[in-house]
Amino acid sequence: MVEVYQQVLYIKLDQVALDFSIQEKELSKKREMAEENKVTLHGLWLSSYVKRVELALKIKGIPYEYVEEDMKNKSPQLLKYNPVHKMVPILVHNGKPIVESSVILEYIDETWKNGPPLLPRDPYERAQVRFWASFVQKQLFETMISVLKSEGEAQQKVIKELLDKLKVLEEEIKKIFPEGIPTSMNHETVGLLDIMVVTCFGPHEVQEEVLGFKFIDTEKTPLLFSWLKALNEIPVVKEATYPREKLVEALKYIRQVSLNK
Amino acid sequence: MAEELSLLGMWASPFSCRVKIALKLKVVQYKYVEEDLFNKSPLLLKYNPIDKKVPVLVHNGNPLLESLVILEYIDETWQGYPIFPKDPYERAVARFWAKFIDDKLLPAIRRACWGEEKGREKAVEEATELLQLLEMELKEKRFFGGETIGLVDIVADTLSLWLTSFEEGSGVELMTREKFPKLSKWSHEFASTSAVKENLPPKDELTVFLKSLFGKPAK
């Protein structure tokens, strides 16, 4: 009888040992996969380009490690991962770097298919999103930066350009939201264009304070104003809002440096 | 319903040429409409009121603007020849170089060839550095896309015929065979590909046109 019990015990012990060994192997595999699937974002707190990638990662629910870079003292890693432009953001996935925010956003959407999609499915709608995302970035945001960096007659010229182009976007928003802007939005319905718009102009009130005039308001651009308001309320966006005073200081500094040149 | 596809373009534009090459690779029939950029047609103003530029691809009445956006649309809409790589990482690399060419390299080349004489030397230096980066990216490959042309090759079309015309028209030498052996070889191979060859504008006419458009040569 004792022998039988012994046998059973040995079998059970073997089973435990086997289970343990399987568990060890699985854990080791998971550790390997975690290293392989590790996502690191190299960024700069001030950069709206970096914010775009952060928002995309958060919306998709992708865990990542963040590394703040110092542009005045570029790290060897930064130079290794982005030798061409030496800029952030840089997304490192499976040890491979991806650079340029618009390229990173498309990569994120194509690689992690489980979270909310950043781009629509239909090719024509995708083309529209890509076009308007580029418009917001190049025609609007970069023009606003030109306004920040100039004065006098040159500034007047780019201010007019900015206002004219904001009108163009305002017209397009009527087509994007034919039933009007929803009063509240959530991160699951937010896509690439929303991310672009909110990272470029979410802090427009701070930008307007530094520039000394309003360019997005309920009179001139009511739809854009409402869209930004709804986007800024989304928890994942709210959490990533710039500390106001820090942003004012940074924008004033950029203006000063530029005008001194 | 029959598919309606038209391309509003301009014979001397490398951006229009990109779309022509892509449609040829996909073996897609389309109607080509030549636009006079000094006298823009009501059709162009209707389909692209935003910046009134070509190329504009109109598919079943829906306009598409910006050559890079159009290239993505073409690859997503028509099967057959792959313009973009399949793997997401390789797609990211291709998109990166396409942007590099459009955002950094082409403006630098324009400044070097046609910019003010005052800043010419510096502009040539900058353009040369950027071309070096592209030369290194080509490595030992026949094309940027590997054995066959892909997105980056199509976007780099300006570096084949147009750059030669720029150099002849402005007197500024940029992509010499000594400094850029790989890119020079690529340029020749690219221009010889059938989908490209039949869509390139005539060289001499192009040189004359570019010279008249951009101004005085370097000499």
Short mmCIF file of C-alpha atoms in Angstrom, two decimals:
data_model
loop_
_atom_site.label_atom_id
_atom_site.label_comp_id
_atom_site.label_asym_id
_atom_site.label_seq_id
_atom_site.Cartn_x
_atom_site.Cartn_y
_atom_site.Cartn_z
CA MET A 1 0.00 0.00 0.00
CA VAL A 2 2.84 2.33 0.99
CA GLU A 3 4.53 1.51 -2.31
CA VAL A 4 1.43 2.56 -4.22
CA TYR A 5 1.31 5.83 -2.33
CA GLN A 6 5.02 6.29 -3.01
CA GLN A 7 4.48 5.70 -6.72
CA VAL A 8 1.63 8.20 -6.79
CA LEU A 9 3.77 10.69 -4.89
CA TYR A 10 6.64 10.27 -7.30
CA ILE A 11 4.31 10.67 -10.26
CA LYS A 12 2.88 13.80 -8.68
CA LEU A 13 6.36 15.18 -7.98
CA ASP A 14 7.36 14.48 -11.57
CA GLN A 15 4.27 16.24 -12.72
CA VAL A 16 5.09 19.27 -10.55
CA ALA A 17 8.64 19.27 -11.85
CA LEU A 18 7.36 19.06 -15.42
CA ASP A 19 4.83 21.86 -14.83
CA PHE A 20 7.56 23.95 -13.27
CA SER A 21 9.87 23.37 -16.22
CA ILE A 22 7.10 24.29 -18.69
CA GLN A 23 6.35 27.41 -16.67
CA GLU A 24 10.03 28.37 -16.66
CA LYS A 25 10.21 27.94 -20.43
CA GLU A 26 7.03 29.99 -20.92
CA LEU A 27 8.26 32.73 -18.61
CA SER A 28 11.57 32.85 -20.43
CA LYS A 29 9.76 33.02 -23.76
CA LYS A 30 7.54 35.82 -22.42
CA ARG A 31 10.62 37.68 -21.19
CA GLU A 32 12.19 37.30 -24.64
CA MET A 33 9.00 38.47 -26.32
CA ALA A 34 8.77 41.42 -23.95
CA GLU A 35 12.31 42.46 -24.85
CA GLU A 36 11.55 41.91 -28.51
CA ASN A 37 8.28 43.76 -28.33
CA LYS A 38 9.71 46.51 -26.17
CA VAL A 39 8.72 49.97 -27.25
CA THR A 40 10.79 53.00 -26.35
CA LEU A 41 9.97 56.58 -27.29
CA HIS A 42 12.76 59.13 -27.35
CA GLY A 43 11.28 62.58 -27.04
CA LEU A 44 11.25 66.14 -25.82
CA TRP A 45 8.55 67.47 -23.47
CA LEU A 46 7.97 70.57 -25.59
CA SER A 47 7.67 68.89 -28.96
CA SER A 48 4.19 68.57 -30.44
CA TYR A 49 5.63 65.98 -32.84
CA VAL A 50 6.53 63.81 -29.85
CA LYS A 51 3.10 64.39 -28.28
CA ARG A 52 1.50 62.94 -31.40
CA VAL A 53 3.33 59.67 -30.94
CA GLU A 54 2.60 59.61 -27.20
CA LEU A 55 -1.10 60.08 -27.83
CA ALA A 56 -1.14 57.37 -30.49
CA LEU A 57 0.59 54.91 -28.14
CA LYS A 58 -1.81 55.72 -25.29
CA ILE A 59 -4.90 55.47 -27.49
CA LYS A 60 -3.76 52.07 -28.74
CA GLY A 61 -2.91 50.97 -25.20
CA ILE A 62 0.70 50.18 -26.08
CA PRO A 63 3.02 50.12 -23.05
CA TYR A 64 6.24 52.04 -23.65
CA GLU A 65 9.29 53.49 -21.97
CA TYR A 66 9.89 57.20 -22.38
CA VAL A 67 13.35 58.74 -22.65
CA GLU A 68 13.64 62.54 -22.47
CA GLU A 69 16.40 63.77 -24.75
CA ASP A 70 18.49 66.90 -24.37
CA MET A 71 18.72 68.65 -27.75
CA LYS A 72 21.66 70.76 -26.60
CA ASN A 73 23.57 67.65 -25.67
CA LYS A 74 22.41 64.86 -27.96
CA SER A 75 22.81 61.38 -26.56
CA PRO A 76 24.79 58.68 -28.42
CA GLN A 77 21.53 56.73 -28.67
CA LEU A 78 19.78 59.62 -30.42
CA LEU A 79 22.61 59.97 -32.91
CA LYS A 80 22.67 56.21 -33.47
CA TYR A 81 18.93 55.89 -34.04
CA ASN A 82 18.46 59.02 -36.14
CA PRO A 83 21.75 59.83 -37.85
CA VAL A 84 20.05 61.67 -40.73
CA HIS A 85 18.03 64.26 -38.82
CA LYS A 86 19.31 63.87 -35.24
CA MET A 87 15.82 64.78 -33.97
CA VAL A 88 12.99 63.39 -31.91
CA PRO A 89 10.56 61.66 -31.84
CA ILE A 90 12.20 58.28 -32.34
CA LEU A 91 10.23 55.12 -31.72
CA VAL A 92 12.32 52.03 -31.09
CA HIS A 93 10.48 48.73 -31.54
CA ASN A 94 12.17 45.33 -31.59
CA GLY A 95 15.44 47.23 -31.43
CA LYS A 96 14.70 49.03 -34.72
CA PRO A 97 14.22 52.80 -34.91
CA ILE A 98 11.41 54.56 -36.72
CA VAL A 99 11.64 58.35 -37.14
CA GLU A 100 9.42 61.22 -38.37
CA SER A 101 6.14 61.53 -36.49
CA SER A 102 3.85 60.92 -39.49
CA VAL A 103 5.85 57.80 -40.42
CA ILE A 104 5.71 56.58 -36.81
CA LEU A 105 1.94 57.05 -36.60
CA GLU A 106 1.37 54.96 -39.74
CA TYR A 107 3.76 52.30 -38.39
CA ILE A 108 1.87 52.17 -35.09
CA ASP A 109 -1.44 51.77 -36.89
CA GLU A 110 -0.10 49.01 -39.14
CA THR A 111 1.69 47.09 -36.39
CA TRP A 112 -0.79 47.13 -33.49
CA LYS A 113 -4.12 46.19 -34.95
CA ASN A 114 -5.88 45.47 -31.68
CA GLY A 115 -6.45 48.98 -30.41
CA PRO A 116 -8.72 51.64 -31.99
CA PRO A 117 -7.70 52.35 -35.63
CA LEU A 118 -5.92 55.65 -36.28
CA LEU A 119 -6.85 55.66 -39.95
CA PRO A 120 -10.16 54.72 -41.62
CA ARG A 121 -10.40 51.58 -43.75
CA ASP A 122 -11.55 53.09 -47.01
CA PRO A 123 -8.61 54.16 -49.25
CA TYR A 124 -10.25 57.44 -50.25
CA GLU A 125 -11.00 58.36 -46.64
CA ARG A 126 -7.43 57.41 -45.72
CA ALA A 127 -6.16 59.73 -48.45
CA GLN A 128 -8.31 62.56 -47.07
CA VAL A 129 -6.93 62.05 -43.55
CA ARG A 130 -3.35 61.99 -44.85
CA PHE A 131 -3.87 65.11 -46.92
CA TRP A 132 -5.48 67.13 -44.11
CA ALA A 133 -2.97 65.89 -41.51
CA SER A 134 -0.21 67.20 -43.76
CA PHE A 135 -2.14 70.46 -44.27
CA VAL A 136 -2.50 71.00 -40.53
CA GLN A 137 1.19 70.31 -40.02
CA LYS A 138 2.76 72.18 -42.95
CA GLN A 139 0.27 74.88 -43.84
CA LEU A 140 -1.05 75.72 -40.40
CA PHE A 141 1.36 74.72 -37.65
CA GLU A 142 4.56 75.70 -39.46
CA THR A 143 2.96 79.02 -40.48
CA MET A 144 2.07 79.66 -36.85
CA ILE A 145 5.70 79.00 -35.90
CA SER A 146 6.74 81.53 -38.57
CA VAL A 147 4.42 84.05 -36.91
CA LEU A 148 6.09 83.29 -33.58
CA LYS A 149 9.55 83.80 -35.03
CA SER A 150 8.95 87.04 -36.96
CA GLU A 151 7.93 90.65 -36.44
CA GLY A 152 6.83 93.76 -38.32
CA GLU A 153 5.89 93.50 -41.96
CA ALA A 154 7.18 89.94 -42.32
CA GLN A 155 5.00 88.87 -39.43
CA GLN A 156 1.94 90.62 -40.84
CA LYS A 157 2.39 88.63 -44.03
CA VAL A 158 2.47 85.25 -42.28
CA ILE A 159 -0.38 86.21 -39.97
CA LYS A 160 -2.56 86.81 -43.01
CA GLU A 161 -1.43 83.46 -44.45
CA LEU A 162 -2.31 81.70 -41.19
CA LEU A 163 -5.77 83.26 -41.00
CA ASP A 164 -6.53 82.46 -44.65
CA LYS A 165 -5.47 78.85 -44.23
CA LEU A 166 -7.45 78.45 -41.00
CA LYS A 167 -10.51 79.44 -43.02
CA VAL A 168 -9.73 76.62 -45.47
CA LEU A 169 -9.61 74.10 -42.60
CA GLU A 170 -12.80 75.51 -41.11
CA GLU A 171 -14.57 74.87 -44.44
CA GLU A 172 -13.29 71.31 -44.54
CA ILE A 173 -14.43 70.61 -40.96
CA LYS A 174 -18.02 71.06 -42.19
CA LYS A 175 -17.44 67.95 -44.36
CA ILE A 176 -15.58 66.01 -41.65
CA PHE A 177 -18.38 66.61 -39.14
CA PRO A 178 -21.49 67.05 -41.27
CA GLU A 179 -23.67 66.75 -38.16
CA GLY A 180 -21.62 69.23 -36.18
CA ILE A 181 -18.88 68.64 -33.62
CA PRO A 182 -19.88 66.14 -30.90
CA THR A 183 -19.90 67.84 -27.49
CA SER A 184 -17.86 65.04 -26.05
CA MET A 185 -15.38 62.68 -27.65
CA ASN A 186 -13.62 59.62 -26.35
CA HIS A 187 -10.24 58.16 -27.16
CA GLU A 188 -11.69 55.23 -29.08
CA THR A 189 -13.09 57.39 -31.84
CA VAL A 190 -10.08 59.64 -32.05
CA GLY A 191 -7.89 59.18 -35.12
CA LEU A 192 -4.80 60.51 -36.82
CA LEU A 193 -6.32 63.83 -37.87
CA ASP A 194 -7.72 64.48 -34.37
CA ILE A 195 -4.26 63.74 -32.95
CA MET A 196 -2.67 66.16 -35.40
CA VAL A 197 -5.14 68.93 -34.72
CA VAL A 198 -4.99 68.67 -30.93
CA THR A 199 -1.20 68.42 -30.71
CA CYS A 200 -0.70 71.41 -33.01
CA PHE A 201 -3.45 73.67 -31.70
CA GLY A 202 -4.74 72.16 -28.47
CA PRO A 203 -2.72 74.78 -26.57
CA HIS A 204 -3.92 77.61 -28.86
CA GLU A 205 -4.90 79.82 -25.92
CA VAL A 206 -1.32 79.76 -24.70
CA GLN A 207 0.00 80.34 -28.22
CA GLU A 208 -2.43 83.28 -28.56
CA GLU A 209 -1.27 84.74 -25.24
CA VAL A 210 2.35 84.77 -26.42
CA LEU A 211 1.51 86.03 -29.93
CA GLY A 212 -0.86 88.67 -28.64
CA PHE A 213 -3.87 87.92 -30.84
CA LYS A 214 -6.55 85.31 -31.21
CA PHE A 215 -6.55 83.12 -34.28
CA ILE A 216 -8.91 80.33 -33.16
CA ASP A 217 -12.16 81.53 -31.61
CA THR A 218 -15.92 81.19 -31.73
CA GLU A 219 -16.20 84.03 -34.23
CA LYS A 220 -13.60 83.28 -36.88
CA THR A 221 -13.30 79.49 -36.54
CA PRO A 222 -16.23 78.20 -34.48
CA LEU A 223 -15.99 74.59 -35.68
CA LEU A 224 -12.24 74.31 -35.07
CA PHE A 225 -12.73 75.95 -31.68
CA SER A 226 -15.39 73.39 -30.68
CA TRP A 227 -13.40 70.48 -32.04
CA LEU A 228 -10.35 71.46 -30.01
CA LYS A 229 -12.47 71.99 -26.92
CA ALA A 230 -13.97 68.48 -27.21
CA LEU A 231 -10.55 66.92 -27.88
CA ASN A 232 -8.91 68.71 -24.95
CA GLU A 233 -11.47 67.18 -22.59
CA ILE A 234 -10.57 63.58 -23.44
CA PRO A 235 -8.74 62.19 -20.37
CA VAL A 236 -5.75 60.84 -22.32
CA VAL A 237 -5.31 64.26 -23.98
CA LYS A 238 -5.92 66.21 -20.77
CA GLU A 239 -3.20 64.21 -18.99
CA ALA A 240 -0.70 65.19 -21.68
CA THR A 241 -1.45 68.93 -21.58
CA TYR A 242 1.59 71.15 -21.30
CA PRO A 243 2.09 72.91 -17.96
CA ARG A 244 0.90 76.40 -18.92
CA GLU A 245 3.66 78.55 -17.48
CA LYS A 246 6.38 76.27 -18.82
CA LEU A 247 4.92 76.47 -22.32
CA VAL A 248 4.57 80.28 -22.20
CA GLU A 249 8.19 80.53 -21.13
CA ALA A 250 9.37 78.15 -23.86
CA LEU A 251 7.44 79.93 -26.64
CA LYS A 252 8.68 83.34 -25.49
CA TYR A 253 12.23 81.99 -25.47
CA ILE A 254 11.92 80.59 -29.00
CA ARG A 255 10.61 83.96 -30.22
CA GLN A 256 13.39 85.87 -28.52
CA VAL A 257 16.16 83.64 -29.88
CA SER A 258 14.75 83.88 -33.37
CA LEU A 259 14.38 87.66 -33.36
CA ASN A 260 17.90 88.12 -32.02
CA LYS A 261 19.40 86.35 -35.03
CA MET B 1 -20.50 51.26 -63.18
CA ALA B 2 -17.44 51.97 -65.31
CA GLU B 3 -14.52 53.35 -63.37
CA GLU B 4 -13.63 56.92 -64.18
CA LEU B 5 -10.03 57.87 -63.67
CA SER B 6 -8.34 61.07 -64.80
CA LEU B 7 -5.03 62.65 -64.00
CA LEU B 8 -4.65 66.39 -64.20
CA GLY B 9 -0.95 66.99 -64.72
CA MET B 10 1.74 69.03 -66.34
CA TRP B 11 4.28 67.62 -68.80
CA ALA B 12 7.33 69.15 -67.08
CA SER B 13 6.32 68.27 -63.53
CA PRO B 14 8.20 65.42 -61.84
CA PHE B 15 5.32 65.16 -59.35
CA SER B 16 2.83 64.46 -62.14
CA CYS B 17 5.34 62.00 -63.58
CA ARG B 18 5.36 60.04 -60.31
CA VAL B 19 1.65 59.38 -60.65
CA LYS B 20 1.97 58.41 -64.32
CA ILE B 21 4.69 55.88 -63.43
CA ALA B 22 2.60 54.39 -60.61
CA LEU B 23 -0.50 54.01 -62.80
CA LYS B 24 1.61 52.42 -65.51
CA LEU B 25 3.07 49.91 -63.04
CA LYS B 26 -0.43 48.99 -61.89
CA VAL B 27 -1.59 48.71 -65.53
CA VAL B 28 -4.50 51.06 -64.91
CA GLN B 29 -6.19 52.96 -67.74
CA TYR B 30 -6.78 56.66 -67.21
CA LYS B 31 -7.48 59.90 -69.05
CA TYR B 32 -4.64 62.40 -68.94
CA VAL B 33 -5.46 66.11 -68.90
CA GLU B 34 -2.59 68.52 -69.54
CA GLU B 35 -2.92 71.66 -67.45
CA ASP B 36 -1.53 75.08 -68.35
CA LEU B 37 -0.22 76.32 -65.02
CA PHE B 38 -0.20 79.91 -66.25
CA ASN B 39 -3.84 79.64 -67.25
CA LYS B 40 -5.48 77.15 -64.90
CA SER B 41 -8.56 75.36 -66.14
CA PRO B 42 -11.94 75.50 -64.37
CA LEU B 43 -11.55 71.74 -63.88
CA LEU B 44 -8.33 72.17 -61.88
CA LEU B 45 -9.80 75.01 -59.82
CA LYS B 46 -12.84 72.86 -59.10
CA TYR B 47 -10.91 69.78 -58.02
CA ASN B 48 -8.11 71.58 -56.19
CA PRO B 49 -9.36 74.90 -54.88
CA ILE B 50 -6.91 74.63 -51.97
CA ASP B 51 -3.60 75.21 -53.70
CA LYS B 52 -4.59 74.83 -57.38
CA LYS B 53 -1.59 72.58 -58.03
CA VAL B 54 -1.08 69.42 -60.06
CA PRO B 55 -1.06 66.47 -59.93
CA VAL B 56 -4.70 65.82 -59.13
CA LEU B 57 -6.05 62.30 -59.52
CA VAL B 58 -9.82 62.14 -59.95
CA HIS B 59 -11.30 58.72 -59.28
CA ASN B 60 -15.05 58.34 -59.81
CA GLY B 61 -15.45 62.08 -59.31
CA ASN B 62 -13.37 62.12 -56.10
CA PRO B 63 -10.24 64.27 -56.23
CA LEU B 64 -6.94 63.30 -54.63
CA LEU B 65 -4.15 65.82 -54.08
CA GLU B 66 -0.42 65.66 -53.24
CA SER B 67 1.70 63.11 -55.08
CA LEU B 68 2.71 61.12 -51.96
CA VAL B 69 -0.93 60.82 -50.85
CA ILE B 70 -1.88 59.80 -54.39
CA LEU B 71 0.83 57.11 -54.52
CA GLU B 72 -0.47 55.55 -51.27
CA TYR B 73 -4.01 55.65 -52.62
CA ILE B 74 -2.98 53.98 -55.88
CA ASP B 75 -1.16 51.20 -54.02
CA GLU B 76 -4.14 50.63 -51.69
CA THR B 77 -6.76 50.69 -54.43
CA TRP B 78 -5.22 48.60 -57.22
CA GLN B 79 -3.60 45.22 -56.67
CA GLY B 80 -0.80 43.92 -58.87
CA TYR B 81 2.60 45.57 -58.78
CA PRO B 82 3.53 46.48 -55.17
CA ILE B 83 4.72 50.08 -54.89
CA PHE B 84 5.12 50.00 -51.10
CA PRO B 85 6.88 47.15 -49.27
CA LYS B 86 4.63 44.72 -47.35
CA ASP B 87 6.41 44.71 -43.99
CA PRO B 88 5.44 47.64 -41.67
CA TYR B 89 9.04 48.40 -40.76
CA GLU B 90 10.18 48.46 -44.38
CA ARG B 91 7.18 50.63 -45.22
CA ALA B 92 8.30 53.05 -42.51
CA VAL B 93 11.81 53.15 -43.99
CA ALA B 94 10.41 53.80 -47.48
CA ARG B 95 8.10 56.55 -46.22
CA PHE B 96 11.05 58.10 -44.36
CA TRP B 97 13.19 58.37 -47.50
CA ALA B 98 10.25 59.62 -49.57
CA LYS B 99 9.75 62.44 -47.04
CA PHE B 100 13.48 63.09 -46.93
CA ILE B 101 13.52 63.60 -50.68
CA ASP B 102 10.48 65.90 -50.72
CA ASP B 103 11.06 67.88 -47.52
CA LYS B 104 14.85 68.19 -47.46
CA LEU B 105 16.64 67.09 -50.63
CA LEU B 106 14.58 68.71 -53.38
CA PRO B 107 14.41 72.16 -51.73
CA ALA B 108 18.19 71.99 -51.17
CA ILE B 109 18.78 71.10 -54.83
CA ARG B 110 16.55 73.97 -55.94
CA ARG B 111 18.47 76.39 -53.73
CA ALA B 112 21.80 75.10 -55.02
CA CYS B 113 20.88 75.37 -58.70
CA TRP B 114 18.56 78.32 -58.79
CA GLY B 115 19.03 80.21 -55.55
CA GLU B 116 20.78 83.55 -55.08
CA GLU B 117 24.44 83.67 -56.00
CA LYS B 118 25.28 84.96 -52.54
CA GLY B 119 24.41 81.72 -50.78
CA ARG B 120 25.25 79.42 -53.69
CA GLU B 121 28.40 77.77 -52.32
CA LYS B 122 26.74 76.90 -49.02
CA ALA B 123 23.62 75.66 -50.81
CA VAL B 124 25.71 73.38 -53.05
CA GLU B 125 27.49 72.02 -49.96
CA GLU B 126 24.18 71.28 -48.27
CA ALA B 127 22.69 69.60 -51.33
CA THR B 128 25.84 67.50 -51.76
CA GLU B 129 25.68 66.31 -48.13
CA LEU B 130 22.05 65.31 -48.50
CA LEU B 131 22.74 63.51 -51.78
CA GLN B 132 25.50 61.60 -49.97
CA LEU B 133 22.94 60.27 -47.49
CA LEU B 134 20.83 58.96 -50.34
CA GLU B 135 23.89 57.48 -52.06
CA MET B 136 24.65 55.57 -48.85
CA GLU B 137 21.07 54.36 -48.54
CA LEU B 138 21.18 52.83 -52.03
CA LYS B 139 24.08 50.56 -50.91
CA GLU B 140 24.62 47.76 -53.46
CA LYS B 141 20.99 47.60 -54.53
CA ARG B 142 19.94 48.10 -58.09
CA PHE B 143 17.01 50.24 -57.02
CA PHE B 144 15.89 51.64 -53.65
CA GLY B 145 13.06 49.12 -53.89
CA GLY B 146 15.51 46.23 -54.43
CA GLU B 147 15.42 44.38 -57.73
CA THR B 148 12.48 46.38 -59.01
CA ILE B 149 11.45 50.01 -58.56
CA GLY B 150 9.40 50.98 -55.53
CA LEU B 151 8.11 54.04 -53.73
CA VAL B 152 11.46 55.70 -53.08
CA ASP B 153 12.62 55.23 -56.68
CA ILE B 154 9.40 56.82 -57.96
CA VAL B 155 9.67 59.75 -55.54
CA ALA B 156 13.35 60.15 -56.50
CA ASP B 157 12.34 60.64 -60.15
CA THR B 158 13.44 64.26 -59.95
CA LEU B 159 17.00 63.01 -59.47
CA SER B 160 17.04 61.34 -62.84
CA LEU B 161 16.04 63.50 -65.78
CA TRP B 162 15.18 66.69 -63.90
CA LEU B 163 18.45 66.98 -62.03
CA THR B 164 20.40 66.61 -65.28
CA SER B 165 18.26 69.38 -66.77
CA PHE B 166 18.74 71.54 -63.66
CA GLU B 167 22.48 71.10 -63.93
CA GLU B 168 22.55 71.92 -67.63
CA GLY B 169 20.20 74.86 -67.25
CA SER B 170 21.91 76.41 -64.24
CA GLY B 171 25.53 75.43 -64.83
CA VAL B 172 25.76 73.97 -61.33
CA GLU B 173 27.15 70.42 -61.09
CA LEU B 174 25.75 68.30 -58.28
CA MET B 175 25.42 64.61 -59.00
CA THR B 176 28.67 63.82 -60.79
CA ARG B 177 29.70 60.25 -61.55
CA GLU B 178 32.86 60.63 -59.48
CA LYS B 179 31.11 61.79 -56.33
CA PHE B 180 27.96 59.71 -56.76
CA PRO B 181 28.72 56.50 -58.65
CA LYS B 182 25.75 54.58 -57.20
CA LEU B 183 23.18 57.31 -57.74
CA SER B 184 24.49 57.96 -61.25
CA LYS B 185 24.10 54.29 -62.12
CA TRP B 186 20.66 54.22 -60.47
CA SER B 187 19.58 57.27 -62.47
CA HIS B 188 20.39 55.54 -65.72
CA GLU B 189 18.73 52.23 -64.71
CA PHE B 190 15.65 54.02 -63.42
CA ALA B 191 15.19 56.05 -66.60
CA SER B 192 15.57 52.88 -68.69
CA THR B 193 12.73 51.05 -66.91
CA SER B 194 9.82 50.83 -69.33
CA ALA B 195 7.22 52.28 -66.97
CA VAL B 196 9.46 55.31 -66.49
CA LYS B 197 10.92 55.73 -69.98
CA GLU B 198 7.60 56.22 -71.70
CA ASN B 199 6.47 58.80 -69.15
CA LEU B 200 9.53 61.05 -69.07
CA PRO B 201 9.33 64.41 -70.85
CA PRO B 202 11.78 65.20 -73.68
CA LYS B 203 15.05 66.36 -72.13
CA ASP B 204 15.93 69.37 -74.28
CA GLU B 205 12.48 70.88 -74.02
CA LEU B 206 12.58 70.31 -70.28
CA THR B 207 15.93 72.09 -69.89
CA VAL B 208 14.66 75.12 -71.82
CA PHE B 209 11.46 75.19 -69.80
CA LEU B 210 13.20 74.93 -66.41
CA LYS B 211 15.67 77.63 -67.35
CA SER B 212 12.87 80.00 -68.28
CA LEU B 213 10.97 79.14 -65.09
CA PHE B 214 13.75 79.43 -62.54
CA GLY B 215 15.86 82.26 -63.87
CA LYS B 216 19.46 83.08 -64.49
CA PRO B 217 22.16 80.39 -64.52
CA ALA B 218 25.11 80.34 -62.08
CA LYS B 219 27.71 81.72 -64.48
#
